[in-house]
Amino acid sequence: GAVVSQHPSRVICKSGTSVKIECRSLDFQATTMFWYRQFPKQSLMLMATSNEGSKATYEQGVEKDKFLINHASLTLSTLTVTSAHPEDSSFYICSGKTGGYEQYFGPGTRLTVT
Amino acid sequence: EDQVTQSPEALRLQEGESSSLNCSYTVSGLRGLFWYRQDPGKGPEFLFTLYSAGEEKEKERLKATLTKKESFLHITAPKPEDSATYLCAVQAVGRNSGNTPLVFGKGTRLSVIA
């Protein structure tokens, strides 16, 4: 199956700082990548859809100025959490879509804001 | 509004004790129903896609089936390594081909005891 990597796997940052998370499709080109957030014992909630070379589409309630998404190439999308606060602590997961309908997910990034 | 409800929330089985997980859904028009496995602290791992009622897919001890209102994930003679959270998601037919968001259920946490 298609492989997606994320970096870092865990990050701890202080309140008010910014954190960048990278999502890479390793063995396929992903014209579309998705960013999700998952709280403990909850399901995945879509934050935004990222298309290569164009602006991301954000879901209702997700602040685009706080969660900056850049999909600069067919294999790389980045999510930057700006001015992070403790309530932003969560598990962030990206996925990439191949030519079909399936989405393949990365291993996730655990963000803790202190 | 598209919705996915999974039951039970948690399931504890003895090794070898077969059972089924349920995913009930409502969607304006189904493009596909997806099953994923998620281990703690990891991203979801793709298992199956089902597109139309009556379709079945199998992989090792798992078999997924689909009707117009629900999907079942049957697990035959489970082993402890099958312990994980199983997520169901649907994708609706939309104007943007293939890019309508996945709507996830909350998952079923399966524990298989040796």
Coordinates of C-alpha atoms in Angstrom, one line a residue:
Chain A
G1 CA 0.0 0.0 0.0
A2 CA 0.9 3.7 -0.3
V3 CA 3.2 5.0 2.5
V4 CA 2.9 8.4 4.2
S5 CA 5.4 9.7 6.7
Q6 CA 5.1 12.5 9.2
H7 CA 7.8 14.4 11.1
P8 CA 8.2 14.9 14.0
S9 CA 6.3 12.0 15.6
R10 CA 6.2 13.9 18.9
V11 CA 6.8 17.6 19.8
I12 CA 6.5 19.6 23.0
C13 CA 6.5 23.3 22.7
K14 CA 5.8 26.3 24.9
S15 CA 2.7 28.3 24.7
G16 CA 3.0 31.1 22.1
T17 CA 5.5 29.4 19.9
S18 CA 4.9 27.9 16.4
V19 CA 5.3 24.3 15.4
K20 CA 5.7 22.9 11.9
I21 CA 4.6 19.3 11.0
E22 CA 5.7 17.7 7.7
C23 CA 3.7 15.1 5.8
R24 CA 5.4 13.2 2.9
S25 CA 4.0 10.7 0.5
L26 CA 6.9 8.3 0.0
D27 CA 6.0 6.1 -2.9
F28 CA 3.2 8.0 -4.7
Q29 CA 2.3 11.5 -5.8
A30 CA -0.5 13.0 -3.7
T31 CA -2.3 15.8 -5.5
T32 CA -4.5 16.1 -2.5
M33 CA -3.5 15.8 1.1
F34 CA -5.7 16.0 4.2
W35 CA -5.0 17.1 7.7
Y36 CA -6.9 15.7 10.6
R37 CA -6.9 16.2 14.4
Q38 CA -7.8 13.5 16.9
F39 CA -8.5 14.0 20.6
P40 CA -8.3 11.0 23.0
K41 CA -10.9 8.4 22.4
Q42 CA -12.5 10.5 19.7
S43 CA -12.6 10.0 16.0
L44 CA -10.7 11.9 13.3
M45 CA -11.9 15.4 12.6
L46 CA -10.9 16.8 9.2
M47 CA -9.2 20.2 9.5
A48 CA -8.4 21.0 5.9
T49 CA -7.9 19.7 2.4
S50 CA -4.7 20.6 0.7
N51 CA -4.2 20.6 -3.0
E52 CA -0.8 20.9 -4.5
G53 CA -0.1 24.4 -5.7
S54 CA -3.3 26.0 -4.4
K55 CA -4.7 27.3 -1.2
A56 CA -6.0 24.8 1.3
T57 CA -9.7 24.5 2.0
Y58 CA -10.5 24.7 5.7
E59 CA -13.4 23.0 7.5
Q60 CA -15.8 25.2 9.4
G61 CA -14.5 26.3 12.7
V62 CA -10.8 25.8 11.8
E63 CA -8.8 29.1 11.8
K64 CA -6.8 29.3 8.6
D65 CA -4.5 31.9 10.1
K66 CA -3.7 29.7 13.1
F67 CA -3.2 26.5 11.1
L68 CA -1.1 27.3 8.1
I69 CA -1.0 24.7 5.4
N70 CA 1.5 24.6 2.5
H71 CA 1.3 21.9 -0.2
A72 CA 4.4 22.9 -2.2
S73 CA 4.9 19.7 -4.1
L74 CA 3.2 16.4 -5.0
T75 CA 4.9 14.7 -2.1
L76 CA 5.0 17.2 0.7
S77 CA 2.5 19.2 2.7
T78 CA 3.2 21.1 5.9
L79 CA 1.0 22.2 8.8
T80 CA 2.2 25.0 10.9
V81 CA 0.4 25.6 14.2
T82 CA 1.1 29.3 15.0
S83 CA 1.0 30.8 18.5
A84 CA 0.2 27.4 19.9
H85 CA -1.8 27.2 23.1
P86 CA -2.5 24.2 25.4
E87 CA -5.9 23.7 23.8
D88 CA -4.1 22.9 20.6
S89 CA -2.5 19.9 22.2
S90 CA -3.7 16.9 20.1
F91 CA -2.8 14.1 17.7
Y92 CA -2.4 15.5 14.2
I93 CA -2.6 13.1 11.3
C94 CA -2.2 13.7 7.6
S95 CA -3.3 11.6 4.7
G96 CA -2.7 11.5 1.0
K97 CA -4.9 10.4 -1.8
T98 CA -3.7 8.3 -4.7
G99 CA -5.5 8.2 -8.0
G100 CA -8.3 6.2 -6.4
Y101 CA -10.6 7.1 -3.6
E102 CA -8.6 5.6 -0.7
Q103 CA -6.8 7.8 1.7
Y104 CA -3.5 6.6 3.2
F105 CA -2.6 8.0 6.6
G106 CA 0.6 9.0 8.2
P107 CA 1.7 7.8 11.6
G108 CA 0.6 11.0 13.3
T109 CA 2.3 13.7 15.3
R110 CA 1.6 14.1 19.0
L111 CA 1.7 17.8 19.9
T112 CA 1.9 18.9 23.5
V113 CA 1.8 22.6 24.3
T114 CA 2.9 23.5 27.8
Chain B
E1 CA -25.8 15.6 7.1
D2 CA -23.7 12.5 6.6
Q3 CA -23.3 10.4 9.7
V4 CA -21.5 7.3 10.8
T5 CA -22.3 5.3 13.9
Q6 CA -20.2 2.4 15.1
S7 CA -21.2 -0.2 17.6
P8 CA -20.2 -1.5 20.0
E9 CA -18.0 1.2 21.4
A10 CA -15.7 -1.5 22.9
L11 CA -15.6 -5.3 22.5
R12 CA -13.7 -7.8 24.4
L13 CA -13.2 -11.3 22.9
Q14 CA -11.4 -14.4 23.8
E15 CA -8.9 -15.6 21.3
G16 CA -10.8 -17.7 18.7
E17 CA -14.2 -16.1 19.5
S18 CA -15.6 -14.8 16.3
S19 CA -17.7 -11.6 16.2
S20 CA -18.9 -8.7 14.1
L21 CA -18.5 -4.9 14.3
N22 CA -21.2 -2.7 13.0
C23 CA -21.1 0.6 11.1
S24 CA -24.4 2.3 10.4
Y25 CA -24.4 5.2 8.0
T26 CA -26.5 7.9 6.4
V27 CA -25.1 9.6 3.4
S28 CA -26.6 11.6 0.6
G29 CA -25.0 9.4 -2.1
L30 CA -22.3 6.8 -1.2
R31 CA -19.1 7.0 -3.1
G32 CA -17.4 4.5 -0.8
L33 CA -17.2 3.1 2.7
F34 CA -13.8 2.5 4.2
W35 CA -12.6 0.4 7.1
Y36 CA -9.3 1.3 8.9
R37 CA -7.4 -0.2 11.8
Q38 CA -5.8 2.2 14.2
D39 CA -3.3 1.1 16.9
P40 CA -2.7 3.3 19.9
G41 CA -0.6 6.4 19.0
K42 CA -0.5 5.5 15.3
G43 CA -2.3 6.7 12.2
P44 CA -5.1 4.6 10.7
E45 CA -4.1 1.7 8.5
F46 CA -6.3 1.1 5.4
L47 CA -8.1 -2.2 5.3
F48 CA -11.0 -2.2 2.8
T49 CA -13.1 0.0 0.5
L50 CA -16.6 -1.1 -0.4
Y51 CA -18.6 0.7 -3.1
S52 CA -22.0 -0.9 -3.5
A53 CA -24.5 -2.9 -1.5
G54 CA -23.8 -6.6 -1.6
E55 CA -20.1 -6.2 -2.0
E56 CA -17.8 -8.2 0.3
K57 CA -14.0 -8.1 0.8
E58 CA -11.7 -10.3 2.8
K59 CA -8.3 -10.1 4.2
E60 CA -6.9 -12.8 6.5
R61 CA -9.3 -13.1 9.4
L62 CA -11.3 -10.0 8.4
K63 CA -14.3 -9.8 6.1
A64 CA -16.2 -6.6 5.3
T65 CA -19.8 -6.5 4.0
L66 CA -22.0 -3.7 2.9
T67 CA -25.7 -3.0 2.7
K68 CA -27.5 0.2 1.8
K69 CA -27.6 1.2 5.5
E70 CA -24.7 -0.5 7.2
S71 CA -21.5 -2.4 7.0
F72 CA -20.2 -5.2 9.1
L73 CA -16.6 -6.1 9.8
H74 CA -16.6 -9.8 10.6
I75 CA -13.6 -11.1 12.5
T76 CA -13.1 -14.9 12.5
A77 CA -11.1 -16.7 15.1
P78 CA -9.4 -13.4 16.3
K79 CA -5.9 -13.4 17.8
P80 CA -4.4 -11.0 20.4
E81 CA -2.6 -9.1 17.6
D82 CA -6.0 -8.1 16.1
S83 CA -6.5 -5.9 19.2
A84 CA -6.9 -2.3 17.9
T85 CA -9.5 0.3 17.2
Y86 CA -11.4 -0.3 14.0
L87 CA -12.7 2.9 12.2
C88 CA -15.4 3.1 9.6
A89 CA -15.7 6.1 7.3
V90 CA -17.9 7.1 4.4
Q91 CA -17.3 9.4 1.5
A92 CA -20.2 11.0 -0.3
V93 CA -20.5 11.7 -3.9
G94 CA -19.7 15.3 -4.5
R95 CA -19.0 17.9 -7.1
N96 CA -15.3 17.7 -6.5
S97 CA -14.6 14.1 -7.7
G98 CA -12.9 12.1 -5.0
N99 CA -12.3 15.1 -2.7
T100 CA -15.4 15.1 -0.6
P101 CA -14.2 14.6 3.0
L102 CA -14.3 11.3 4.8
V103 CA -16.8 11.2 7.6
F104 CA -15.5 8.9 10.4
G105 CA -17.3 7.0 13.1
K106 CA -15.9 7.0 16.6
G107 CA -14.6 3.5 16.2
T108 CA -14.8 0.2 18.0
R109 CA -12.0 -0.7 20.4
L110 CA -11.4 -4.4 20.1
S111 CA -9.5 -6.3 22.7
V112 CA -8.6 -10.0 22.1
I113 CA -7.6 -11.9 25.2
A114 CA -5.3 -14.9 24.9

